[in-house]
């Protein structure tokens, strides 16, 4: 009966999002995973770690004060090219997260009140109970349970009752602030830091241990201590991301206001010198009369929101398109100017190929600044962009450069005595750096993890990682196991001849990729004809526009729609383009290079992981489907261009098999091959339906008379009526969107 109910409900539920989500909607959707799986999944996983440690002779439990795993988010904080993420949105998102955290903590405290019914306690805890009993309680809270005054012969419940009262006040204050912007509850009557909540619970823990009840202490109470230590009052720390150019615009306005010239015309040395002189001084740079554009005001208001909200709401300030030390110093100065009491750690994000190449030198210049090195206290985080580097240079060149950049950045940090944490900005698909977690971590260079690793779980794959509690457990297990394994059994470093060959062939791959994508005058027209890129925005997937700049071309297109569009046609061009030329160059130069590359595949985890993931993409691709899109959507003058690309596809596929030593795709992974084979017939039907629908949408004159006829089926007519603003024939846009969703689901990574 339950299955029938669920199927019935699914068929009566609209599959299509009719309006684009706001950033707050995205945040609520993302936070639901914490409520449903992560909140309870984390302590269960940590108990499994405790068991594993005991099995090897470590009898102590993991200390709850040092969280093994921490969570951050940038839902509502990532404003890089997203005008819908405003300072007001960031403010609301932080309060929503705090409200959810307060509700979750309140529920756990009430559960503990049922469990900790013991009368025996330490003298320390008894003294606290007597103090609470003597204090006058303010007002009734109307709880469902333990609503009467708790007798002192239930000491743990007295302590927890006080914690519950204060957490109730904390929740109500956040609720009022979110609703009206003000609250009649004093901040002194609430919790303002996780240490304040931990203190009475630690008292309970110590008391139980002292009185011989350690098994009870290591039960639900330990789980709650771990949850509070990990999630705090903010549930997750919100990262802020902004493009470096936006900060330069702010400085330009300030410099012109001070009549010092033009900030953007200064050299890097001039910028650094001036910024450091201001950072080492105390004089304010500007007042309320600063003449500024809306864009400049938005950046400054974001810093003001950070200053207004509790500091534990925020994690890092990430600078996208970072290229120089001045990009970091500007953010440090703006944090000071906007009176942020505990400044956020500043994280440069190196994305494009040239930025990755220059990243080590940029870090060296940054660490050579005494003021900055003293400020960071020996710790620095650097984010590496997989998506934009792949879009800029192709997958092979981007992967190799990210590998080398990690090695060189770690060397620079070690030289200056800095502990470097690398933040891997991987996407979900292979074209954006995605792939199986364990394989991805173990293919990183030796000495680049050192027990700490930060990664992104992108929105398009979060369901696969945290959609159910057992998936959450497996995800946490994979990250932990792979990080430990990388440290205890570091992967093999590449031989000098392997490095030399990679350095020689990747420029060939980059040139081939850029010649087609950026230099071929026909490419943009072909891309927009053969893929559903122009229709992508109708899916209402997220709040972010598909382009950073509405008027830009391929270079301004975001990595997600760039990969998504080629995934729909089963051609996956961004993943493989350029690789065939690189391999062919190596073979033409010296046939012995084939043996070298086969050796690299067998013995070098990085190279093997890269080749295996590209091979998986070829297993999901189908040039026959791509040819069908060409035939029905592309003009006659571009047909030859499509034929040329499919010829490159076949050439690259054959060379990839040659390097891997395989006679057929996925020869070494029959299980994955079978899974993909099972998907094939369903995805093919969707492809055929999509390409015909695209043709009709783009050429209204070809819509058949049948499709123009009145709809007689009333329920279907009601469904079509959900989308009354569409300029297309009834149901056509819905058909297109459903095929996009279906193909995307069928193309998701497997393994």
XYZ file of C-alpha atoms in Angstrom:
751
model
C 0.000 0.000 0.000
C 2.835 2.417 0.851
C 4.513 1.781 -2.526
C 1.229 2.366 -4.365
C 0.747 5.577 -2.410
C 4.214 6.860 -3.309
C 3.854 5.993 -7.002
C 0.412 7.596 -7.115
C 1.728 10.750 -5.460
C 4.695 10.897 -7.843
C 2.437 10.729 -10.896
C 0.279 13.526 -9.484
C 3.291 15.752 -8.750
C 4.539 18.238 -11.309
C 8.027 17.215 -12.444
C 8.967 20.718 -13.521
C 9.945 23.737 -11.481
C 7.741 26.524 -12.838
C 9.613 29.458 -11.331
C 13.338 29.952 -10.692
C 14.401 29.368 -7.078
C 15.610 32.242 -4.959
C 18.945 31.827 -3.130
C 16.937 31.336 0.077
C 15.102 28.421 -1.570
C 18.418 26.856 -2.546
C 19.642 27.277 0.990
C 16.537 25.606 2.446
C 16.910 22.714 0.012
C 20.586 22.320 0.884
C 19.975 22.572 4.605
C 17.332 19.833 4.379
C 20.162 17.330 3.954
C 21.500 18.347 7.348
C 18.110 17.871 8.927
C 17.403 14.553 7.209
C 20.757 12.752 7.133
C 23.901 14.639 8.147
C 22.786 15.712 11.636
C 22.304 12.147 12.856
C 24.684 10.560 10.349
C 27.776 12.334 11.675
C 27.691 10.953 15.268
C 26.933 7.470 13.927
C 29.946 7.686 11.666
C 32.168 8.944 14.494
C 31.060 5.957 16.586
C 32.209 3.728 13.746
C 35.584 5.494 13.850
C 35.750 4.874 17.620
C 35.120 1.170 16.984
C 37.801 1.060 14.293
C 40.310 2.674 16.658
C 39.514 0.175 19.403
C 40.080 -2.675 16.962
C 43.697 -1.550 16.596
C 44.255 -1.005 20.315
C 43.282 2.678 20.743
C 40.805 2.599 23.612
C 40.165 6.347 23.804
C 37.212 7.811 21.914
C 37.770 10.621 19.448
C 37.810 13.948 21.321
C 34.610 15.846 20.556
C 36.409 19.177 20.928
C 38.305 18.618 17.664
C 35.752 17.785 14.958
C 37.010 15.185 12.515
C 34.728 16.594 9.801
C 33.385 20.117 9.404
C 30.812 21.550 7.021
C 30.567 24.863 5.237
C 28.278 26.242 2.556
C 28.121 29.071 0.076
C 24.392 28.895 -0.607
C 23.463 32.540 -0.205
C 27.098 33.603 0.054
C 28.373 32.952 -3.474
C 27.803 36.229 -5.271
C 30.350 35.618 -8.063
C 28.329 36.755 -11.078
C 25.006 36.156 -9.319
C 23.124 39.443 -8.863
C 20.381 37.634 -6.936
C 22.701 37.062 -3.962
C 22.450 40.380 -2.154
C 23.560 41.438 1.341
C 19.940 40.977 2.453
C 19.952 37.416 1.126
C 23.178 36.644 2.993
C 21.646 38.068 6.177
C 18.493 35.939 5.819
C 20.383 32.772 4.930
C 22.579 33.038 8.034
C 19.562 33.521 10.286
C 17.685 30.639 8.641
C 20.640 28.343 9.315
C 20.821 29.505 12.938
C 17.094 28.901 13.348
C 17.436 25.350 12.043
C 20.446 24.730 14.304
C 18.527 25.979 17.362
C 15.592 23.680 16.559
C 17.868 20.670 16.151
C 19.788 21.395 19.358
C 16.553 21.951 21.281
C 15.216 18.581 20.178
C 18.436 16.815 21.220
C 18.485 18.472 24.645
C 14.931 17.310 25.283
C 15.910 13.762 24.295
C 18.799 13.912 26.776
C 16.427 14.997 29.527
C 14.572 11.709 29.134
C 17.771 9.659 29.239
C 19.753 11.304 32.047
C 17.419 10.483 34.907
C 20.157 9.475 37.385
C 20.266 10.918 40.922
C 23.961 10.363 41.661
C 26.293 13.162 40.540
C 29.571 14.905 41.380
C 29.843 17.653 43.960
C 30.683 20.084 41.145
C 27.429 19.360 39.376
C 25.455 19.378 42.649
C 26.726 22.891 43.381
C 25.531 24.051 39.959
C 22.106 22.489 40.570
C 21.801 24.329 43.900
C 22.693 27.616 42.201
C 20.043 27.060 39.545
C 17.438 26.072 42.126
C 18.086 29.307 44.012
C 17.790 31.434 40.864
C 14.401 32.837 39.955
C 13.004 31.535 36.664
C 11.567 34.090 34.223
C 8.239 33.047 32.688
C 6.888 29.663 31.605
C 7.969 28.077 28.329
C 5.016 25.692 27.817
C 7.070 22.650 26.890
C 5.440 19.372 25.960
C 7.532 17.458 28.522
C 9.206 18.417 31.832
C 7.088 21.556 31.930
C 6.862 21.602 35.715
C 9.826 22.648 37.895
C 12.311 19.768 37.939
C 13.135 18.390 41.423
C 16.745 18.626 42.557
C 16.988 14.850 43.002
C 17.134 14.730 39.192
C 20.276 16.854 38.896
C 21.088 16.203 35.241
C 17.581 17.189 34.241
C 17.919 20.410 36.202
C 21.094 21.286 34.286
C 19.595 20.278 30.956
C 16.390 22.155 31.760
C 18.388 25.346 32.094
C 20.168 24.617 28.809
C 16.787 24.034 27.169
C 15.418 27.343 28.490
C 18.341 29.292 27.125
C 18.240 27.443 23.793
C 14.512 28.232 23.572
C 15.324 31.914 24.026
C 18.072 31.616 21.429
C 15.654 30.172 18.907
C 12.971 32.767 19.590
C 15.408 35.634 19.242
C 16.574 34.350 15.847
C 12.959 33.848 14.771
C 12.065 37.415 15.689
C 15.141 38.846 13.982
C 14.329 36.927 10.839
C 10.690 38.048 10.849
C 10.950 41.687 11.892
C 14.631 42.596 12.079
C 14.451 43.193 15.836
C 13.839 41.214 19.029
C 12.625 41.945 22.527
C 14.811 39.108 23.876
C 18.136 40.285 25.233
C 21.223 38.676 23.741
C 22.475 38.028 27.278
C 19.562 35.594 27.770
C 20.644 33.509 24.782
C 23.592 31.430 23.653
C 26.046 33.358 21.518
C 28.759 30.709 21.098
C 28.941 26.944 21.031
C 31.340 27.025 23.991
C 28.479 28.330 26.157
C 26.345 25.285 25.288
C 29.220 22.857 25.636
C 30.138 24.030 29.152
C 27.100 22.619 31.070
C 27.085 19.466 28.931
C 30.777 18.917 29.614
C 29.948 19.297 33.301
C 27.393 16.497 32.942
C 29.935 14.370 31.080
C 32.613 14.840 33.761
C 30.117 14.055 36.499
C 29.027 10.802 34.888
C 32.645 9.731 34.428
C 33.524 10.577 38.054
C 30.614 8.586 39.479
C 31.292 5.419 37.485
C 28.745 6.041 34.741
C 31.137 6.494 31.821
C 29.143 4.091 29.590
C 26.213 6.499 29.984
C 28.457 9.501 29.300
C 29.677 7.862 26.094
C 26.116 7.321 24.913
C 23.754 9.984 23.581
C 25.488 12.713 25.576
C 28.716 12.179 23.628
C 26.744 12.307 20.370
C 25.242 15.659 21.362
C 28.642 17.037 22.371
C 29.981 16.047 18.964
C 27.031 17.611 17.164
C 27.432 20.883 19.032
C 31.185 20.897 18.453
C 30.752 20.283 14.727
C 27.650 22.312 13.881
C 27.711 25.006 16.570
C 24.960 27.621 16.567
C 25.264 28.276 12.842
C 24.757 24.677 11.579
C 27.218 25.440 8.763
C 29.637 28.286 8.263
C 28.753 30.385 5.255
C 31.563 31.110 2.816
C 31.433 34.386 0.925
C 32.682 34.373 -2.668
C 33.209 37.455 -4.800
C 35.178 38.196 -7.959
C 38.439 40.106 -7.521
C 37.399 42.723 -10.082
C 34.506 43.787 -7.853
C 36.939 44.552 -5.031
C 39.086 46.545 -7.449
C 36.010 48.604 -8.341
C 35.578 49.463 -4.655
C 39.198 50.500 -4.326
C 38.928 52.575 -7.495
C 36.024 54.486 -5.956
C 37.949 55.019 -2.698
C 41.156 56.129 -4.397
C 39.293 58.592 -6.590
C 37.410 59.871 -3.535
C 40.778 60.474 -1.829
C 42.041 62.145 -5.014
C 45.034 59.824 -5.263
C 44.614 58.883 -8.918
C 43.332 55.617 -10.362
C 43.780 52.373 -8.414
C 43.390 50.207 -11.508
C 46.228 52.005 -13.283
C 48.697 51.317 -10.464
C 51.286 48.581 -10.761
C 51.066 45.576 -8.451
C 53.948 46.948 -6.356
C 52.175 50.304 -5.965
C 48.960 48.589 -4.942
C 50.706 46.444 -2.346
C 52.636 49.378 -0.912
C 49.559 51.548 -0.493
C 47.370 48.736 0.881
C 50.003 47.773 3.453
C 50.427 51.373 4.579
C 46.682 51.523 5.247
C 46.548 48.120 6.946
C 49.327 49.159 9.319
C 47.589 52.441 10.134
C 44.345 53.193 11.938
C 42.880 56.038 9.901
C 39.466 55.356 8.272
C 39.541 55.501 4.499
C 36.066 56.817 3.770
C 32.828 57.946 5.355
C 29.145 57.808 4.485
C 29.641 60.389 1.738
C 31.694 58.060 -0.483
C 30.289 58.457 -4.022
C 29.754 54.912 -5.259
C 27.905 52.901 -7.885
C 25.293 50.294 -6.971
C 27.892 47.568 -7.515
C 30.350 49.183 -5.106
C 27.620 49.725 -2.504
C 26.636 46.053 -2.779
C 30.203 44.912 -2.035
C 30.531 47.262 0.956
C 27.110 46.260 2.313
C 28.166 42.616 2.165
C 31.102 43.383 4.466
C 28.733 45.325 6.759
C 26.404 42.312 7.011
C 29.393 40.151 7.966
C 30.204 42.680 10.699
C 26.618 42.722 12.018
C 26.016 38.974 12.270
C 27.690 36.622 14.778
C 31.190 35.769 13.624
C 30.585 32.020 13.874
C 28.095 32.319 10.990
C 30.933 32.692 8.491
C 33.850 30.625 7.271
C 36.088 31.929 4.493
C 36.056 34.867 2.114
C 36.921 33.368 -1.273
C 38.252 35.584 -4.053
C 37.504 34.172 -7.491
C 39.745 35.093 -10.422
C 42.528 35.914 -7.954
C 45.812 36.726 -9.673
C 48.014 38.748 -7.283
C 48.725 39.397 -3.569
C 46.901 42.738 -3.792
C 43.647 40.829 -4.370
C 44.035 39.325 -0.892
C 45.215 42.539 0.789
C 42.197 44.472 -0.540
C 39.811 42.079 1.210
C 41.799 42.322 4.437
C 41.588 46.130 4.264
C 37.860 46.179 3.504
C 37.193 43.850 6.445
C 38.988 46.288 8.724
C 37.228 49.317 7.244
C 33.814 47.719 7.763
C 34.646 46.898 11.413
C 34.553 43.114 11.232
C 35.739 42.152 14.710
C 36.986 38.686 13.799
C 37.996 38.900 10.136
C 37.232 35.966 7.883
C 40.183 33.990 6.558
C 40.855 35.121 2.994
C 41.160 32.377 0.370
C 42.437 33.127 -3.142
C 40.821 30.977 -5.824
C 43.026 30.223 -8.819
C 40.826 29.107 -11.699
C 42.074 29.574 -15.245
C 45.185 27.887 -16.616
C 47.439 30.961 -16.412
C 46.233 31.687 -12.867
C 47.111 28.133 -11.815
C 50.543 28.444 -13.433
C 51.219 31.723 -11.613
C 49.696 30.634 -8.273
C 52.949 29.483 -6.586
C 54.736 32.731 -7.445
C 51.729 34.731 -6.256
C 51.723 32.849 -2.947
C 55.459 33.397 -2.526
C 54.986 37.146 -2.956
C 52.103 37.084 -0.497
C 54.042 35.132 2.155
C 57.039 37.420 1.749
C 54.936 40.260 3.191
C 55.754 40.304 6.903
C 52.437 41.898 7.898
C 50.430 39.202 6.164
C 52.551 36.292 7.356
C 52.176 37.469 10.958
C 48.453 37.934 10.472
C 47.667 34.404 9.247
C 49.506 32.757 12.154
C 51.094 30.068 10.009
C 47.939 28.851 8.218
C 46.664 29.539 4.710
C 43.937 28.084 2.542
C 44.061 28.117 -1.253
C 41.243 27.066 -3.557
C 41.915 25.405 -6.906
C 39.329 25.651 -9.667
C 38.695 22.510 -11.690
C 35.651 23.695 -13.669
C 36.908 26.952 -15.148
C 40.398 25.604 -15.759
C 38.866 22.721 -17.711
C 36.683 25.112 -19.709
C 39.722 27.278 -20.369
C 42.258 24.635 -21.436
C 40.592 21.216 -21.673
C 40.450 18.411 -19.114
C 43.913 16.864 -19.562
C 45.854 20.131 -19.416
C 43.774 21.444 -16.509
C 44.218 18.238 -14.493
C 47.994 18.234 -15.014
C 48.328 21.896 -14.121
C 46.231 21.484 -10.955
C 48.526 18.587 -10.012
C 51.677 20.675 -10.492
C 50.198 23.747 -8.826
C 49.449 21.725 -5.700
C 53.036 20.481 -5.509
C 54.546 23.925 -6.040
C 52.171 25.726 -3.639
C 52.965 23.243 -0.871
C 56.702 23.771 -1.455
C 56.276 27.546 -1.244
C 54.242 27.269 1.945
C 56.823 24.959 3.520
C 59.559 27.423 2.620
C 57.769 30.158 4.599
C 56.699 27.906 7.477
C 53.005 27.997 6.540
C 50.575 25.065 6.861
C 48.675 25.041 3.565
C 45.177 23.606 3.172
C 44.151 22.981 -0.419
C 40.484 23.518 -1.220
C 39.509 21.438 -4.261
C 36.700 23.086 -6.222
C 35.594 19.922 -7.975
C 32.302 19.723 -9.813
C 30.066 16.708 -10.210
C 30.865 15.751 -13.797
C 34.239 14.625 -15.141
C 34.459 17.787 -17.239
C 34.349 19.800 -14.013
C 36.859 17.652 -12.139
C 34.374 15.166 -10.709
C 34.755 11.456 -10.203
C 34.761 8.790 -7.484
C 35.864 10.366 -4.191
C 38.345 7.706 -3.086
C 40.035 7.637 -6.479
C 40.214 11.431 -6.659
C 41.910 11.795 -3.278
C 44.403 8.990 -3.794
C 45.472 10.482 -7.135
C 46.579 13.752 -5.524
C 50.334 14.458 -5.364
C 52.261 13.130 -2.351
C 52.678 15.528 0.591
C 49.760 17.764 -0.443
C 47.091 16.603 2.013
C 48.838 16.057 5.384
C 45.679 14.930 7.156
C 43.490 17.861 6.081
C 41.500 18.227 2.910
C 38.700 20.515 1.797
C 36.411 19.711 -1.120
C 33.150 20.883 -2.619
C 30.049 18.724 -2.922
C 28.252 20.446 -5.784
C 24.501 20.845 -5.866
C 24.061 18.481 -8.805
C 25.556 15.553 -6.874
C 24.594 16.317 -3.271
C 21.671 13.882 -3.497
C 24.066 11.075 -4.423
C 26.308 11.882 -1.450
C 23.842 12.766 1.310
C 20.352 11.901 0.045
C 19.934 9.022 2.500
C 21.564 8.197 5.808
C 23.497 5.218 4.461
C 24.793 7.389 1.589
C 25.845 10.031 4.095
C 27.703 7.395 6.114
C 29.489 6.066 3.013
C 30.444 9.570 1.873
C 31.996 10.458 5.225
C 33.703 7.074 5.303
C 35.227 7.525 1.837
C 36.627 10.964 2.575
C 38.090 9.869 5.909
C 39.537 6.584 4.659
C 41.076 8.100 1.533
C 42.597 11.025 3.465
C 44.155 8.629 5.988
C 45.366 6.288 3.266
C 46.944 9.149 1.329
C 48.882 10.153 4.441
C 49.958 6.692 5.556
C 50.619 5.240 2.089
C 51.345 8.236 -0.155
C 50.762 7.658 -3.870
C 53.747 7.193 -6.091
C 55.409 10.371 -7.326
C 55.788 10.598 -11.107
C 59.126 9.696 -12.677
C 61.065 12.559 -14.305
C 60.412 11.115 -17.780
C 56.654 10.977 -17.049
C 56.685 14.625 -16.013
C 58.656 15.573 -19.104
C 56.206 13.807 -21.385
C 53.192 15.418 -19.709
C 54.827 18.831 -19.934
C 55.426 18.211 -23.631
C 51.996 16.923 -24.671
C 49.626 19.075 -22.583
C 50.416 22.303 -24.517
C 49.453 20.370 -27.663
C 46.148 19.417 -26.031
C 45.540 23.019 -24.936
C 46.247 24.430 -28.396
C 43.913 21.909 -30.042
C 41.169 22.645 -27.523
C 41.475 26.426 -27.812
C 41.766 26.323 -31.597
C 38.355 24.710 -31.760
C 36.556 26.396 -28.852
C 37.926 29.934 -28.895
C 39.598 30.506 -32.262
C 37.327 28.695 -34.709
C 34.858 31.352 -35.982
C 32.141 28.758 -36.643
C 32.268 27.181 -33.208
C 29.898 29.437 -31.248
C 27.225 29.194 -33.918
C 27.643 25.420 -34.079
C 27.577 25.040 -30.281
C 24.366 27.018 -29.899
C 22.735 25.169 -32.782
C 23.610 21.606 -31.856
C 23.081 21.780 -28.071
C 20.166 23.029 -25.948
C 22.394 25.729 -24.409
C 20.014 28.550 -25.319
C 17.077 26.645 -23.810
C 18.955 25.660 -20.637
C 17.671 28.635 -18.637
C 14.099 27.363 -18.942
C 14.847 24.555 -16.495
C 14.868 26.918 -13.496
C 17.541 24.775 -11.864
C 19.192 27.462 -9.773
C 19.196 31.133 -8.925
C 22.476 31.867 -10.713
C 22.452 33.114 -14.337
C 24.134 30.790 -16.832
C 26.617 33.540 -17.754
C 28.742 35.847 -15.657
C 28.152 38.558 -18.256
C 24.909 38.383 -20.287
C 26.591 39.741 -23.423
C 29.622 37.431 -23.312
C 30.432 34.379 -25.407
C 31.861 30.970 -24.497
C 34.442 32.548 -22.187
C 31.693 34.063 -19.997
C 29.514 30.939 -19.959
C 29.599 29.178 -16.611
C 31.157 25.746 -16.431
C 27.918 23.997 -15.458
C 25.857 24.959 -18.551
C 28.960 24.462 -20.727
C 29.310 20.854 -19.585
C 25.542 20.309 -19.328
C 24.912 21.317 -22.936
C 27.422 18.809 -24.351
C 26.224 16.111 -21.969
C 22.718 16.397 -23.430
C 23.970 15.487 -26.920
C 26.070 12.581 -25.589
C 29.158 14.150 -27.184
C 30.989 15.355 -24.013
C 33.332 17.536 -26.084
C 34.924 19.488 -23.160
C 36.204 16.242 -21.604
C 38.070 14.699 -24.540
C 38.871 17.510 -26.972
C 42.634 17.943 -27.359
C 43.640 14.639 -25.784
C 43.791 12.778 -29.082
C 46.104 15.382 -30.593
C 48.363 15.197 -27.541
C 48.643 11.402 -27.655
C 49.133 11.375 -31.427
C 51.919 13.949 -31.111
C 53.690 11.742 -28.556
C 53.417 8.672 -30.812
C 54.530 10.512 -33.945
C 57.583 11.889 -32.146
C 58.699 8.530 -30.762
C 56.793 5.222 -30.861
C 58.480 4.319 -27.589
C 56.263 6.935 -25.937
C 53.411 4.439 -26.183
C 55.256 2.128 -23.811
C 55.968 5.090 -21.515
C 52.300 6.123 -21.406
C 51.178 2.547 -20.791
C 53.661 2.392 -17.924
C 52.248 5.684 -16.599
C 48.749 4.210 -16.737
C 49.766 1.119 -14.775
C 51.960 2.763 -12.126
C 50.902 6.413 -11.660
C 47.583 6.947 -9.782
C 47.048 10.448 -11.177
C 47.423 9.394 -14.819
C 45.368 6.249 -14.362
C 42.536 8.132 -12.645
C 42.512 10.750 -15.404
C 42.407 8.155 -18.203
C 39.814 5.979 -16.437
C 37.445 8.910 -15.945
C 37.762 9.979 -19.572
C 37.162 6.379 -20.615
C 34.007 6.357 -18.501
C 32.809 9.450 -20.361
C 33.408 7.710 -23.694
C 31.333 4.802 -22.395
C 28.438 7.217 -21.854
C 28.963 9.018 -25.170
C 27.463 8.123 -28.520
C 28.576 9.901 -31.730
C 25.508 8.520 -33.528
C 23.277 10.540 -31.206
C 25.493 13.590 -31.729
C 25.152 13.084 -35.516
C 21.357 13.055 -35.162
C 21.477 16.443 -33.402
C 23.661 17.715 -36.252
C 21.287 16.411 -38.903
C 18.153 17.969 -37.402
C 19.471 21.173 -35.817
C 22.574 22.369 -37.652
C 22.594 24.367 -40.890
C 24.114 22.854 -44.021
C 27.191 25.070 -43.864
C 28.110 23.623 -40.430
C 27.557 19.932 -41.223
C 31.184 19.420 -42.227
C 32.349 21.031 -38.984
C 30.316 18.479 -37.017
C 31.759 15.635 -39.106
C 35.270 16.877 -38.315
C 34.575 16.901 -34.564
C 33.128 13.386 -34.634
C 36.232 12.235 -36.498
C 38.346 13.685 -33.671
C 36.068 11.899 -31.173
C 36.726 8.498 -32.759
C 40.451 9.175 -33.069
C 40.699 10.188 -29.403
C 38.671 7.173 -28.288
C 40.980 4.749 -30.156
C 44.132 6.404 -28.842
C 42.771 6.321 -25.286
C 42.173 2.573 -25.565
C 45.686 2.144 -26.941
C 47.255 3.993 -23.997
C 45.148 2.078 -21.467
C 45.943 -1.229 -23.168
C 42.238 -2.013 -23.604
C 40.562 -3.607 -26.594
C 37.197 -2.058 -25.727
C 35.811 0.709 -23.518
C 35.646 -0.154 -19.787
C 37.378 -3.469 -20.332
C 38.762 -3.244 -16.814
C 35.422 -2.393 -15.174
C 32.708 -4.812 -16.334
C 30.352 -3.851 -13.481
C 30.310 -0.206 -14.505
C 29.984 -1.222 -18.141
C 26.871 -3.256 -17.343
C 25.331 -0.383 -15.371
C 25.794 2.018 -18.251
C 24.433 -0.550 -20.698
C 21.241 -0.796 -18.648
C 20.740 2.964 -18.918
C 21.326 3.131 -22.656
C 17.854 2.366 -24.088
C 16.122 4.830 -21.779
C 18.522 7.695 -22.475
C 18.442 7.121 -26.235
C 14.663 7.504 -26.322
C 14.987 10.783 -24.418
C 17.673 12.012 -26.831
C 15.470 11.312 -29.861
C 12.507 13.019 -28.218
C 14.638 16.006 -27.245
C 16.213 16.632 -30.627
C 12.834 16.530 -32.390
C 11.347 18.842 -29.783
C 14.249 21.270 -30.168
C 13.711 21.318 -33.902
C 10.024 22.128 -33.501
C 10.702 24.807 -30.917
C 13.286 26.502 -33.102
C 11.179 26.309 -36.219
C 7.540 26.969 -35.389
C 6.575 26.561 -39.046
C 7.400 22.855 -38.819
C 4.989 22.158 -35.950
C 2.496 19.614 -37.249
C -1.196 20.333 -37.429
C -1.760 17.538 -34.945
C 0.246 19.283 -32.272
C -1.687 22.507 -32.955
C -5.066 20.866 -32.465
C -7.090 21.550 -29.300
C -6.298 19.324 -26.349
C -9.208 17.106 -25.433
C -7.738 15.423 -22.391
C -8.708 17.646 -19.456
C -5.981 16.603 -16.934
C -3.315 17.118 -19.596
C -4.768 20.513 -20.427
C -4.577 21.448 -16.748
C -0.908 20.454 -16.623
C -0.073 22.483 -19.716
C -1.913 25.376 -18.116
C 0.704 25.426 -15.375
C 3.041 27.061 -17.884
C 0.787 29.692 -19.515
C 3.610 32.071 -20.387
C 5.332 29.728 -22.849
C 5.308 30.925 -26.448
C 5.552 27.352 -27.703
C 2.873 24.849 -28.609
C 1.144 23.181 -25.601
C 3.370 20.748 -23.746
C 6.420 21.307 -25.961
C 8.476 23.194 -23.395
C 7.561 20.656 -20.721
C 8.727 17.853 -23.015
C 12.056 19.572 -23.574
C 12.657 20.184 -19.865
C 11.749 16.612 -18.925
C 14.162 15.204 -21.509
C 16.910 17.487 -20.177
C 16.339 16.221 -16.641
C 16.197 12.597 -17.744
C 19.361 12.721 -19.854
C 21.235 14.561 -17.105
C 20.228 11.866 -14.600
C 21.297 9.115 -17.001
C 24.672 10.775 -17.598
C 25.595 11.136 -13.926
C 28.905 9.625 -12.870
C 28.810 6.015 -11.832
C 31.412 4.114 -9.831
